[in-house]
Coordinates of C-alpha atoms in Angstrom, one line a residue:
M1438 CA 3.2 4.9 -11.1
N1439 CA 2.3 1.6 -12.9
T1440 CA 0.0 1.4 -15.3
K1441 CA -2.5 -1.4 -13.0
I1442 CA -2.8 1.5 -10.8
Q1443 CA -3.6 3.9 -13.7
E1444 CA -6.8 1.9 -14.3
K1445 CA -8.1 1.4 -10.6
L1446 CA -7.6 4.8 -10.3
K1447 CA -10.5 4.9 -12.8
L1448 CA -12.7 3.1 -11.0
L1449 CA -12.6 4.6 -7.4
P1450 CA -16.2 5.2 -6.6
D1451 CA -17.3 8.7 -5.0
K1452 CA -18.0 7.2 -1.7
P1453 CA -16.6 6.4 1.9
G1454 CA -13.9 4.0 2.3
V1455 CA -11.2 2.5 3.7
Y1456 CA -8.6 2.3 1.3
K1457 CA -5.2 -0.1 1.3
M1458 CA -2.0 0.5 -0.6
F1459 CA 0.7 -2.8 -1.5
N1460 CA 3.8 -2.5 -2.2
A1461 CA 6.0 -5.0 -4.9
Q1462 CA 6.2 -7.9 -2.2
G1463 CA 2.0 -7.7 -1.9
E1464 CA 2.8 -6.4 1.5
L1465 CA 0.2 -3.9 2.9
I1466 CA 2.4 -1.3 3.9
Y1467 CA -0.6 1.3 4.7
V1468 CA -4.5 1.4 5.3
G1469 CA -5.9 4.7 5.1
K1470 CA -10.1 6.1 5.4
A1471 CA -11.4 8.3 3.0
V1472 CA -14.8 10.5 2.8
N1473 CA -14.3 10.0 -0.3
L1474 CA -12.5 7.6 -2.3
K1475 CA -11.9 9.3 -5.9
N1476 CA -10.8 12.0 -4.9
R1477 CA -8.5 10.9 -1.4
V1478 CA -6.5 7.9 -3.4
R1479 CA -5.4 9.7 -6.0
Q1480 CA -4.3 13.0 -4.0
Y1481 CA -1.6 10.7 -3.8
F1482 CA -0.3 10.2 -7.2
Q1483 CA -1.1 14.1 -8.2
S1484 CA 1.9 16.6 -7.7
Q1485 CA 4.2 15.9 -5.0
K1486 CA 4.8 19.3 -3.6
N1487 CA 3.2 19.7 -1.2
H1488 CA 3.3 15.4 0.8
T1489 CA 5.2 15.0 3.2
A1490 CA 9.0 13.4 3.4
K1491 CA 6.9 10.3 4.8
V1492 CA 4.2 10.8 2.1
R1493 CA 7.1 10.2 -0.9
A1494 CA 8.7 8.0 0.3
M1495 CA 5.7 5.7 1.1
V1496 CA 3.9 6.8 -2.7
S1497 CA 7.4 5.5 -4.3
N1498 CA 7.1 2.1 -2.6
I1499 CA 3.0 1.6 -3.6
C1500 CA 2.4 -1.1 -5.9
D1501 CA -1.1 -1.7 -5.8
F1502 CA -4.2 -0.6 -3.8
D1503 CA -7.5 -1.7 -2.4
F1504 CA -10.6 -0.8 -1.5
V1505 CA -13.5 -1.4 0.8
I1506 CA -16.6 0.7 0.6
V1507 CA -18.3 1.6 3.9
T1508 CA -21.3 3.7 5.0
N1509 CA -20.4 6.7 6.2
E1510 CA -16.9 8.1 7.5
T1511 CA -17.1 7.2 10.9
E1512 CA -18.0 3.8 10.2
A1513 CA -15.4 4.0 7.1
L1514 CA -11.9 5.7 10.8
N1515 CA -13.3 2.1 12.7
L1516 CA -12.5 0.0 9.9
E1517 CA -9.1 1.8 9.2
S1518 CA -8.6 1.2 12.4
N1519 CA -9.5 -2.3 12.8
L1520 CA -7.1 -2.9 10.0
I1521 CA -3.8 -1.9 11.3
K1522 CA -4.1 -3.1 14.6
Q1523 CA -4.6 -5.6 12.9
N1524 CA -2.2 -6.0 10.6
M1525 CA 0.8 -3.2 11.7
P1526 CA 1.3 -1.1 8.3
Y1527 CA 5.0 0.1 8.1
Y1528 CA 3.6 3.6 7.5
N1529 CA 1.2 3.5 9.7
I1530 CA 3.0 4.1 12.8
L1531 CA 1.4 7.1 14.3
L1532 CA -2.4 5.0 14.2
K1533 CA -1.8 1.6 15.4
D1534 CA -2.2 2.7 18.8
D1535 CA -6.0 4.2 18.6
K1536 CA -5.2 6.0 22.3
H1537 CA -5.7 9.2 19.1
F1538 CA -9.6 7.7 18.9
P1539 CA -12.2 9.3 21.6
Y1540 CA -15.3 7.5 22.8
I1541 CA -17.6 8.8 25.7
R1542 CA -18.1 6.2 28.5
I1543 CA -20.7 6.2 31.3
D1544 CA -20.4 3.2 34.4
F1545 CA -23.7 2.8 34.7
R1546 CA -22.2 0.7 37.6
Q1547 CA -21.5 3.6 39.8
D1548 CA -24.3 5.4 41.6
F1549 CA -23.8 9.2 39.9
P1550 CA -21.3 8.3 36.9
R1551 CA -20.3 11.0 35.5
V1552 CA -20.4 11.3 31.1
E1553 CA -16.6 11.2 30.0
I1554 CA -14.0 10.8 27.2
V1555 CA -11.5 8.6 27.0
R1556 CA -9.2 7.5 24.5
R1557 CA -9.6 3.4 25.3
Y1558 CA -12.4 1.6 25.5
K1559 CA -12.5 -1.5 27.7
R1560 CA -14.3 -4.7 28.6
D1561 CA -14.7 -3.1 32.5
G1562 CA -18.9 -3.6 32.6
A1563 CA -19.5 0.3 31.5
K1564 CA -21.1 1.4 28.5
Y1565 CA -18.7 3.3 25.8
F1566 CA -20.0 5.0 22.0
G1567 CA -17.5 5.2 19.4
P1568 CA -14.8 5.6 18.7
Y1569 CA -15.7 9.1 16.8
L1570 CA -14.0 11.6 14.1
S1571 CA -13.1 14.0 15.6
S1572 CA -12.1 15.7 19.2
F1573 CA -13.2 18.8 18.6
M1574 CA -16.4 18.1 17.7
L1575 CA -16.9 15.3 20.5
R1576 CA -16.6 17.8 22.8
E1577 CA -18.8 20.3 20.8
S1578 CA -21.2 17.4 21.4
I1579 CA -20.7 16.4 25.1
E1580 CA -20.9 20.4 25.8
A1581 CA -24.4 20.8 24.1
V1582 CA -24.8 17.2 26.4
R1583 CA -24.5 19.6 29.6
E1584 CA -26.0 22.1 29.0
N1585 CA -28.8 20.6 28.1
F1586 CA -28.4 17.7 30.7
P1587 CA -27.5 18.2 34.0
V1588 CA -25.1 15.7 34.5
R1589 CA -21.9 16.5 36.8
Q1590 CA -18.8 17.3 35.4
C1591 CA -16.4 16.8 38.3
K1592 CA -14.8 13.9 40.3
H1593 CA -15.2 14.6 43.7
D1594 CA -16.2 11.1 45.7
I1595 CA -20.2 11.7 46.2
G1596 CA -20.7 9.7 48.5
R1597 CA -18.5 11.6 50.9
M1598 CA -19.7 15.1 50.2
I1599 CA -23.4 13.4 50.7
A1600 CA -21.4 12.4 54.3
R1601 CA -20.5 15.8 54.9
G1602 CA -22.9 17.7 54.3
E1603 CA -21.5 19.7 51.5
R1604 CA -23.3 22.8 49.6
P1605 CA -23.5 22.8 46.3
C1606 CA -21.0 23.8 43.6
L1607 CA -21.7 26.7 40.9
M1608 CA -23.1 24.4 38.1
Y1609 CA -25.7 23.3 40.3
H1610 CA -26.9 27.1 40.4
V1611 CA -26.3 27.9 37.0
G1612 CA -28.7 24.8 36.0
K1613 CA -25.6 22.4 34.7
C1614 CA -25.5 19.7 37.4
C1615 CA -28.6 18.0 38.9
A1616 CA -26.3 18.1 42.3
P1617 CA -26.6 14.6 43.8
C1618 CA -23.9 15.8 46.1
T1619 CA -26.0 16.4 47.6
G1620 CA -28.5 14.7 47.8
K1621 CA -31.3 16.3 46.0
V1622 CA -31.8 13.9 43.2
T1623 CA -31.9 9.6 43.6
R1624 CA -29.5 7.1 42.4
E1625 CA -32.8 6.6 40.1
Q1626 CA -33.4 9.8 38.5
Y1627 CA -29.8 10.3 38.0
H1628 CA -29.7 6.9 35.9
E1629 CA -33.1 8.0 34.1
L1630 CA -31.4 11.5 33.0
L1631 CA -28.4 9.6 31.8
N1632 CA -30.7 6.7 29.7
E1633 CA -31.3 9.7 27.8
V1634 CA -28.1 10.4 27.2
A1635 CA -27.1 7.3 26.3
A1636 CA -30.0 7.4 23.8
L1637 CA -28.3 10.4 22.3
F1638 CA -25.2 8.8 21.3
E1639 CA -26.5 6.0 20.1
G1640 CA -28.7 8.0 17.3
N1641 CA -31.7 8.8 19.5
C1642 CA -31.2 12.3 18.6
K1643 CA -34.5 13.8 17.2
P1644 CA -36.3 15.0 20.3
Y1645 CA -33.3 16.5 21.3
I1646 CA -32.1 17.7 18.5
A1647 CA -36.1 19.2 17.6
K1648 CA -35.5 21.3 20.8
L1649 CA -32.2 22.8 20.3
T1650 CA -33.9 23.6 16.7
E1651 CA -36.5 25.3 18.4
Q1652 CA -34.3 27.2 21.0
M1653 CA -32.1 28.8 17.8
Q1654 CA -35.1 29.6 16.0
K1655 CA -36.1 31.6 19.1
E1656 CA -32.9 33.5 19.6
S1657 CA -32.7 33.7 15.7
Q1658 CA -36.0 35.6 15.9
N1659 CA -35.0 37.6 18.9
L1660 CA -31.7 39.1 16.4
N1661 CA -29.6 37.0 19.0
F1662 CA -27.7 35.6 15.7
E1663 CA -24.7 34.4 18.2
K1664 CA -26.4 32.8 20.6
A1665 CA -28.3 31.2 17.2
A1666 CA -25.4 30.7 15.9
Q1667 CA -24.1 28.9 18.5
L1668 CA -26.8 26.2 18.7
R1669 CA -27.2 25.7 15.2
D1670 CA -24.0 24.2 15.8
R1671 CA -23.9 22.0 18.3
I1672 CA -26.9 20.6 16.2
R1673 CA -24.5 19.9 13.5
A1674 CA -22.0 18.5 16.0
I1675 CA -24.7 16.2 17.8
K1676 CA -26.0 14.9 14.3
S1677 CA -22.6 13.9 13.9
V1678 CA -21.5 12.0 16.6
S1679 CA -25.1 10.6 16.7
E1680 CA -24.2 8.6 13.3
K1681 CA -25.7 4.9 13.5
Q1682 CA -22.2 3.2 13.1
I1683 CA -21.8 0.0 11.4
A1684 CA -18.1 -1.4 11.7
S1685 CA -18.3 -0.7 15.6
S1686 CA -20.9 -1.6 17.9
A1687 CA -18.8 -1.5 21.2
T1688 CA -20.4 -5.1 22.3
D1689 CA -18.7 -8.1 22.8
K1690 CA -20.8 -9.6 19.5
C1691 CA -19.0 -11.6 17.5
Y1692 CA -20.1 -12.6 13.7
D1693 CA -19.2 -13.3 10.3
V1694 CA -21.6 -11.9 7.2
F1695 CA -21.9 -12.7 3.8
A1696 CA -23.9 -11.3 0.4
L1697 CA -22.9 -12.7 -3.0
A1698 CA -22.9 -11.2 -6.3
R1699 CA -23.2 -11.6 -9.8
D1700 CA -22.3 -10.8 -13.7
E1701 CA -21.4 -12.3 -16.6
L1702 CA -18.0 -12.7 -15.4
G1703 CA -18.6 -14.4 -12.4
T1704 CA -19.9 -15.3 -9.0
L1705 CA -18.8 -13.6 -6.1
A1706 CA -19.4 -14.0 -2.4
Y1707 CA -17.8 -10.4 0.2
G1708 CA -18.0 -11.2 3.8
L1709 CA -17.7 -9.1 7.0
F1710 CA -15.7 -10.2 10.1
V1711 CA -17.2 -8.8 13.0
R1712 CA -15.2 -9.6 16.3
G1713 CA -15.7 -7.7 19.9
G1714 CA -18.9 -5.7 17.6
N1715 CA -16.2 -4.9 15.4
V1716 CA -15.6 -5.1 11.6
I1717 CA -12.6 -6.3 11.8
S1718 CA -11.3 -7.4 8.0
A1719 CA -14.2 -7.1 4.9
E1720 CA -12.7 -9.5 2.0
G1721 CA -13.9 -10.7 -1.7
Y1722 CA -14.1 -14.8 -2.9
K1723 CA -14.3 -15.1 -6.2
I1724 CA -16.8 -18.6 -6.8
E1725 CA -16.8 -20.7 -9.7
A1726 CA -20.6 -20.9 -10.2
E1727 CA -23.1 -21.1 -13.7
D1728 CA -26.9 -21.5 -13.1
E1729 CA -27.1 -22.1 -10.2
S1730 CA -28.8 -20.1 -7.5
F1731 CA -27.7 -18.2 -5.3
S1732 CA -29.1 -20.3 -2.2
E1733 CA -26.9 -23.6 -4.1
I1734 CA -23.8 -20.8 -3.8
I1735 CA -24.1 -19.9 -0.3
E1736 CA -24.5 -23.5 0.7
Q1737 CA -21.7 -24.9 -0.7
F1738 CA -19.9 -21.3 0.1
L1739 CA -20.1 -22.2 3.7
L1740 CA -19.5 -25.5 3.8
Q1741 CA -15.8 -24.7 1.8
F1742 CA -15.3 -22.3 3.8
Y1743 CA -15.4 -23.1 7.6
H1744 CA -14.0 -26.7 6.6
D1745 CA -11.1 -25.9 8.6
A1746 CA -12.1 -22.9 10.1
G1747 CA -10.5 -22.6 13.1
D1748 CA -12.5 -19.2 14.0
M1749 CA -16.0 -20.1 14.3
P1750 CA -18.6 -18.1 15.0
H1751 CA -21.9 -18.5 16.5
E1752 CA -23.7 -16.7 14.2
I1753 CA -23.6 -16.2 10.5
N1754 CA -25.9 -13.9 8.7
V1755 CA -26.1 -13.5 5.0
A1756 CA -28.4 -12.1 2.2
D1757 CA -29.6 -15.2 0.5
E1758 CA -31.1 -17.9 2.7
P1759 CA -29.0 -21.3 2.1
Q1760 CA -30.8 -24.5 1.1
E1761 CA -31.1 -27.0 4.0
C1762 CA -30.7 -24.5 6.1
E1763 CA -31.2 -26.6 9.0
Q1764 CA -29.1 -29.4 8.0
L1765 CA -26.2 -26.8 7.5
E1766 CA -26.2 -25.3 11.1
A1767 CA -26.3 -28.6 12.3
F1768 CA -23.3 -29.5 10.1
L1769 CA -21.2 -26.6 11.4
S1770 CA -22.4 -26.7 15.0
Q1771 CA -21.0 -30.6 15.4
K1772 CA -18.1 -29.8 13.4
C1773 CA -16.8 -26.6 16.1
G1774 CA -18.4 -27.8 19.1
H1775 CA -20.8 -25.2 19.7
S1776 CA -24.1 -23.5 18.5
V1777 CA -23.9 -22.2 15.1
K1778 CA -26.7 -20.4 14.0
I1779 CA -27.3 -18.9 9.8
R1780 CA -29.6 -16.2 9.7
V1781 CA -31.4 -13.6 6.8
P1782 CA -32.1 -10.3 8.6
K1783 CA -34.7 -8.3 8.2
R1784 CA -33.7 -5.1 10.0
G1785 CA -31.6 -2.8 12.0
E1786 CA -27.8 -3.3 12.2
K1787 CA -27.0 -6.3 11.0
L1788 CA -29.2 -5.9 7.5
K1789 CA -27.7 -3.1 7.2
Q1790 CA -23.9 -4.7 7.3
C1791 CA -25.7 -7.2 4.1
E1792 CA -26.4 -4.5 2.5
L1793 CA -22.9 -3.4 2.9
A1794 CA -21.2 -6.3 2.2
K1795 CA -23.7 -7.0 -1.3
M1796 CA -22.6 -4.0 -2.2
N1797 CA -18.9 -4.1 -1.7
A1798 CA -19.4 -7.7 -3.9
A1799 CA -20.7 -5.4 -6.4
Q1800 CA -18.1 -3.2 -6.4
T1801 CA -15.6 -5.5 -6.8
L1802 CA -17.3 -7.4 -10.0
A1803 CA -17.5 -3.8 -11.5
R1804 CA -13.4 -3.4 -10.7
S1805 CA -12.9 -7.0 -11.9
R1806 CA -15.4 -6.4 -14.8
E1807 CA -13.3 -3.1 -15.8
L1808 CA -10.3 -4.0 -15.4
A1809 CA -10.1 -7.0 -17.5
H1810 CA -11.9 -5.0 -20.1
R1811 CA -8.9 -2.2 -20.2
E1812 CA -6.6 -4.7 -19.7
W1813 CA -7.3 -6.5 -23.0
E1814 CA -7.5 -3.1 -24.9
R1815 CA -3.2 -2.6 -23.5
T1816 CA -2.8 -6.5 -24.7
E1817 CA -4.7 -8.7 -27.1
G1818 CA -6.8 -5.4 -28.3
A1819 CA -3.6 -3.4 -28.8
L1820 CA -1.9 -6.3 -30.4
A1821 CA -5.3 -6.2 -33.2
E1822 CA -4.6 -3.1 -34.2
L1823 CA -0.8 -3.3 -34.3
C1824 CA -1.1 -6.1 -36.5
R1825 CA -3.4 -4.2 -38.6
I1826 CA -1.3 -0.7 -39.4
I1827 CA 2.1 -2.7 -39.6
G1828 CA 0.1 -5.6 -42.3
I1829 CA 1.4 -9.0 -40.5
G1830 CA -1.6 -11.7 -40.2
M1831 CA -1.3 -12.9 -37.0
L1832 CA -0.9 -11.5 -32.7
P1833 CA 3.1 -11.2 -32.2
H1834 CA 3.1 -13.8 -29.4
R1835 CA 6.7 -12.8 -28.4
M1836 CA 7.9 -8.5 -29.2
E1837 CA 11.5 -7.7 -28.7
C1838 CA 12.4 -4.1 -28.6
F1839 CA 16.6 -3.3 -28.6
D1840 CA 18.2 0.3 -27.0
N1841 CA 21.8 1.1 -26.2
S1842 CA 22.6 3.7 -23.6
H1843 CA 25.7 5.5 -23.3
F1844 CA 27.4 8.6 -22.3
Q1845 CA 29.7 10.9 -24.2
G1846 CA 30.5 8.0 -26.2
R1847 CA 31.8 5.8 -23.5
D1848 CA 30.6 2.4 -21.5
T1849 CA 28.1 1.7 -24.1
V1850 CA 25.7 -1.3 -23.1
G1851 CA 22.2 -2.3 -25.0
S1852 CA 18.7 -4.2 -23.7
M1853 CA 16.9 -6.4 -25.1
V1854 CA 13.2 -6.2 -22.9
V1855 CA 10.6 -9.2 -23.9
F1856 CA 6.6 -8.7 -23.9
I1857 CA 4.7 -12.0 -24.1
N1858 CA 1.3 -11.9 -25.4
G1859 CA 1.6 -7.6 -25.0
K1860 CA 3.2 -8.1 -21.0
P1861 CA 6.5 -7.5 -20.0
E1862 CA 8.4 -11.5 -18.8
K1863 CA 11.7 -10.0 -17.0
S1864 CA 12.9 -13.5 -16.7
L1865 CA 13.8 -13.3 -20.6
Y1866 CA 15.2 -9.7 -20.5
R1867 CA 18.7 -9.6 -21.8
R1868 CA 21.6 -6.9 -21.5
F1869 CA 24.7 -6.3 -23.4
K1870 CA 28.0 -4.8 -23.3
T1871 CA 29.4 -3.5 -26.3
K1872 CA 32.3 -5.2 -27.1
Q1873 CA 33.5 -2.6 -29.6
D1874 CA 34.1 1.0 -29.6
T1875 CA 32.0 2.7 -31.0
A1876 CA 32.6 6.1 -30.0
G1877 CA 29.0 7.2 -29.8
D1878 CA 28.0 5.2 -33.4
D1879 CA 24.1 3.9 -32.6
Y1880 CA 23.8 2.7 -35.4
L1881 CA 27.1 0.5 -35.0
A1882 CA 25.8 -0.6 -30.7
M1883 CA 23.0 -1.3 -32.4
R1884 CA 24.0 -3.9 -34.7
E1885 CA 26.6 -5.4 -32.1
H1886 CA 23.9 -6.0 -30.3
L1887 CA 21.6 -7.1 -32.9
S1888 CA 24.3 -9.7 -34.0
R1889 CA 24.8 -11.5 -30.9
R1890 CA 21.4 -11.8 -30.2
F1891 CA 20.6 -13.4 -33.0
E1892 CA 23.7 -15.4 -33.3
R1893 CA 23.1 -17.0 -29.8
T1894 CA 19.9 -18.1 -31.9
L1895 CA 21.8 -20.3 -34.5
A1896 CA 24.3 -21.2 -32.3
G1897 CA 21.7 -23.0 -30.4
D1898 CA 21.6 -20.9 -27.1
E1899 CA 18.6 -22.1 -25.0
K1900 CA 18.4 -18.5 -24.3
F1901 CA 18.0 -17.0 -27.3
A1902 CA 16.0 -19.7 -29.1
E1903 CA 13.0 -18.5 -29.4
L1904 CA 13.1 -16.2 -32.1
P1905 CA 10.7 -12.6 -31.9
D1906 CA 7.2 -12.4 -33.5
L1907 CA 8.0 -8.9 -33.9
L1908 CA 11.0 -7.1 -33.2
V1909 CA 10.7 -3.1 -32.2
V1910 CA 14.3 -1.1 -32.2
D1911 CA 14.2 2.5 -30.2
G1912 CA 15.4 4.7 -33.3
G1913 CA 14.0 6.2 -36.3
R1914 CA 14.5 5.0 -40.1
G1915 CA 18.1 4.8 -39.2
Q1916 CA 18.0 1.8 -36.6
L1917 CA 15.5 -0.1 -38.2
N1918 CA 17.8 0.1 -41.5
V1919 CA 20.8 -1.5 -39.5
A1920 CA 18.5 -4.4 -38.4
L1921 CA 16.9 -5.3 -40.8
E1922 CA 20.4 -5.5 -42.0
V1923 CA 21.2 -7.7 -39.6
L1924 CA 17.8 -10.1 -40.1
D1925 CA 19.0 -10.7 -43.8
E1926 CA 22.8 -11.6 -42.8
Y1927 CA 21.6 -14.0 -40.3
G1928 CA 18.5 -15.0 -43.3
L1929 CA 16.1 -13.9 -40.4
S1930 CA 14.4 -11.2 -42.9
Y1931 CA 11.0 -12.9 -42.4
I1932 CA 10.5 -11.3 -39.0
P1933 CA 8.3 -8.3 -38.9
T1934 CA 10.7 -5.1 -37.7
I1935 CA 9.2 -1.2 -36.9
G1936 CA 11.0 1.7 -35.2
L1937 CA 9.8 4.2 -32.9
A1938 CA 11.3 7.6 -33.0
E1939 CA 11.2 9.2 -29.9
K1940 CA 10.4 12.2 -31.0
N1941 CA 7.2 12.8 -32.0
E1942 CA 6.6 9.0 -31.5
E1943 CA 6.5 8.2 -35.2
I1944 CA 5.9 3.6 -35.8
I1945 CA 8.7 3.4 -38.7
L1946 CA 8.0 0.3 -41.7
P1947 CA 10.3 -0.9 -43.9
D1948 CA 7.8 -0.6 -46.9
R1949 CA 6.7 2.8 -45.8
E1950 CA 8.2 6.2 -46.9
E1951 CA 5.4 8.6 -44.3
P1952 CA 5.8 7.5 -40.9
V1953 CA 2.5 6.1 -39.4
I1954 CA 1.1 9.1 -36.5
L1955 CA -0.6 7.3 -34.1
P1956 CA -2.9 9.6 -31.5
R1957 CA -1.6 9.2 -27.9
S1958 CA -5.0 7.8 -26.8
S1959 CA -4.4 4.8 -29.6
P1960 CA -3.7 1.4 -27.7
A1961 CA -1.2 -0.1 -30.1
L1962 CA 0.9 3.2 -29.6
Q1963 CA 0.9 2.5 -25.5
I1964 CA 1.8 -1.0 -26.2
L1965 CA 4.5 0.2 -28.2
Q1966 CA 5.6 2.9 -26.1
R1967 CA 5.8 0.9 -22.7
I1968 CA 8.0 -1.8 -24.2
R1969 CA 10.0 0.6 -25.6
D1970 CA 10.2 2.8 -22.2
E1971 CA 11.2 -0.2 -20.7
A1972 CA 13.8 -1.2 -23.0
H1973 CA 15.2 2.9 -22.4
R1974 CA 14.8 2.2 -18.2
F1975 CA 16.6 -1.5 -18.9
A1976 CA 19.7 0.0 -20.7
I1977 CA 20.0 3.2 -18.2
T1978 CA 19.7 0.9 -15.2
Y1979 CA 22.8 -1.4 -17.2
H1980 CA 24.5 1.6 -18.0
R1981 CA 24.6 3.2 -15.0
S1982 CA 25.8 0.5 -13.3
V1983 CA 29.2 -0.2 -15.7
R1984 CA 30.0 3.5 -15.5
A1985 CA 29.7 3.2 -11.4
K1986 CA 32.4 -0.1 -11.8
N1987 CA 34.5 1.4 -14.2
S1988 CA 34.9 5.2 -12.5
L1989 CA 35.5 3.1 -9.3
Y1990 CA 37.7 0.9 -11.0
S1991 CA 39.7 3.7 -12.9
R1992 CA 40.3 5.2 -9.5
L1993 CA 40.9 2.7 -7.7
D1994 CA 43.9 1.2 -10.6
E1995 CA 46.4 4.6 -9.3
I1996 CA 46.5 3.0 -5.4
E1997 CA 49.4 0.5 -5.1
G1998 CA 48.3 -2.5 -3.7
I1999 CA 44.2 -2.5 -4.8
G2000 CA 44.2 -5.7 -7.3
D2001 CA 41.6 -6.7 -9.7
K2002 CA 40.6 -8.6 -6.7
R2003 CA 40.5 -6.6 -4.7
K2004 CA 38.5 -3.7 -6.7
R2005 CA 35.9 -6.0 -7.0
V2006 CA 35.4 -6.7 -3.5
L2007 CA 35.8 -2.7 -2.9
Y2008 CA 33.2 -2.1 -5.9
E2009 CA 30.2 -5.4 -4.4
K2010 CA 30.3 -3.6 -0.9
F2011 CA 30.2 0.2 -1.9
V2012 CA 29.4 0.9 -5.1
T2013 CA 30.6 4.1 -6.1
I2014 CA 33.3 6.0 -5.6
D2015 CA 32.1 7.8 -3.6
A2016 CA 31.1 5.4 -1.4
V2017 CA 34.3 4.2 -1.3
S2018 CA 36.0 8.5 -0.1
A2019 CA 33.8 8.9 2.4
A2020 CA 34.4 5.5 4.2
E2021 CA 36.0 5.1 7.4
I2022 CA 39.5 3.4 7.7
D2023 CA 37.9 0.5 10.2
E2024 CA 35.3 0.3 7.3
L2025 CA 37.8 -0.8 4.8
R2026 CA 39.7 -2.9 6.6
A2027 CA 36.0 -4.9 7.5
V2028 CA 35.5 -5.5 3.3
P2029 CA 36.5 -9.3 3.3
G2030 CA 40.4 -9.4 1.0
M2031 CA 41.1 -5.9 2.4
N2032 CA 44.1 -6.1 5.3
I2033 CA 45.3 -2.7 7.7
R2034 CA 47.5 -1.4 5.3
A2035 CA 45.0 -1.9 1.5
A2036 CA 42.9 -0.6 3.6
Q2037 CA 45.4 2.2 5.3
A2038 CA 46.2 2.9 1.4
V2039 CA 42.8 3.6 -0.2
Y2040 CA 42.1 5.8 3.1
D2041 CA 45.2 8.1 1.9
F2042 CA 44.7 8.1 -1.0
F2043 CA 40.4 9.5 -0.8
H2044 CA 42.2 11.9 1.8
P2045 CA 46.0 13.0 1.6
N2046 CA 46.0 15.5 4.2
G2047 CA 44.7 12.6 6.4
S2048 CA 43.0 15.3 8.6
A2049 CA 39.9 13.7 9.1
G2050 CA 41.7 10.6 9.6
A2051 CA 44.3 10.9 12.3
A2052 CA 43.0 9.0 15.4
A2053 CA 41.9 6.6 13.0
S2054 CA 45.1 6.3 10.8
A2055 CA 46.8 6.5 14.8
E2056 CA 44.9 3.4 15.7
T2057 CA 45.5 1.9 12.1
G2058 CA 49.7 2.7 13.3
N2059 CA 48.7 0.8 16.2
A2060 CA 47.1 -1.9 14.9
V2061 CA 50.3 -3.0 12.1
Q2062 CA 52.9 -2.7 14.9
S2063 CA 51.1 -5.0 16.6
E2064 CA 50.3 -7.2 13.3
H2065 CA 54.5 -6.9 13.3
H2066 CA 55.2 -7.2 16.3
K2067 CA 53.4 -10.8 16.1
A2068 CA 54.7 -11.6 13.6
Q2069 CA 58.3 -10.8 15.4
L2070 CA 57.8 -13.5 18.1
Q2071 CA 56.4 -15.8 15.8
S2072 CA 59.0 -16.2 13.5
A2073 CA 61.2 -16.4 17.3
E2074 CA 58.9 -18.9 18.6
N2075 CA 59.4 -21.2 14.9
K2076 CA 63.3 -20.6 15.3
R2077 CA 63.5 -22.2 18.9
N2078 CA 61.6 -24.7 17.8
A2079 CA 63.6 -25.6 15.0
D2080 CA 66.9 -25.3 17.5
N2081 CA 65.3 -28.1 19.8
G2082 CA 64.3 -31.0 16.7
E2083 CA 60.6 -30.4 17.2

């Protein structure tokens, strides 16, 4: 988990929302929903013992995340689904199809429609409600509706049953169906009943809940606690499914929603984009504005935002009315070729969406402000504290840190990492393969690497032209003394130099016998730890690469017919000796520069018994014989040509 993620985790709100995970390339790899963003997102980066392999793989690829606050969990699901369908994130494989999300469907075009649960929303003229979070809770609500509204549940052909004079089924006799199949209810009466059901799923459920509550209290007074508990559960289910949704209205409405927020660092416009009744995306836009009013800002923003827009809705809802609203409407209408209305909602769902956009705008600015402050503490604030501790007069623009890595004195390498203004600058990193046999002598290796670095500077090498404002060595007093001696040898003793001993995180200063020990929360210590850890990581990575290569080369030296060129191509292809030993003959033969005999030699070296590759060996033997036969034929052909004077 990188520092950026650590800082963002501290800013997560205790609100429902949707979070988005990004990889190192900035690609959206996962979208999820949460009742509580703070708790849910933090779970990914805590102990991974209970995580599945898929989640662990995903977390290892997360380099950044973002989130959108919503009003409730249902809305979070809708927005999550829309984002997944739009972006198809890699780790959302199970959610790319919305078949998991149930809807309630009532087709009022039919004379006697059923109230049914479906898994896909279609624009077929029927009325849909949803999607909903829980299939179980939805079915509980449907059952509660059927207990109190006698709508039909069967799939029979009602017209045919009426024509045949069928008798009503058991559901009619127990009061759970009004028996339209027998003609006991008219189409108008049945649709009136369904309108009450539709009102329930649209959120107008207070009268119905009051009725159930009264029944529950009666059952409780009669000491029928089991029945009372069932009614209580149904009330909860109805309240759950009747939440008024913002992110999905199951309509064909298309419009955009914008709201502004401002703080001391700047102004931000936040947009919600509704297509087909669904909020398909949400985005914040930084605006360069100082003292302008919101009316001025939103006018200029809309002009610029829709300047090259190919998909302009018929309606734009804003929290603040723009200046010259009528002129702006006329301009946008002319530009897109259809009527565009700009509205400031005063009530209803669209007002809620404006408030939601405004809340997200304010939250986005607050996150930016807090992150900017924390970034300042981590960089300039940390450097200022470091200057005070080590006694230098100006902030170190360029910091360099050196570290060594070896295994039992072999394959020794060194690393140089560079921080510019407190941040890593990887393009300036350098690594050193130790030339002399240091036999595990860390001081000797450090001396060589530092000497080579400053020799290159004095020789005019552009890659090492800039000198550090602060030199940090990973180690204690001994490593620091080596660094000071090298700097003195090259006439660079004026460069401030310190050591950082890892055991107790002690800062070693040249002119002070006792080390400086800072609290773990100190920004100065943290920036030293970051550059030291980065140097350590860079050195270890290079050491492992060198060690693997040397190990591979040393084993391949024992194989006849494998020279430096073939060792190099085998290393480039397989990297490790284990990979080479596990390779089949065909894989070895496919490596550029390898022929059949060389591939067989490598395979036989790692498989002395030959049992595992018997079939492959036979194939290779046939191929060798074939090549030999071809060579004989070519030789005979050349001889005939020579005899004929060609």
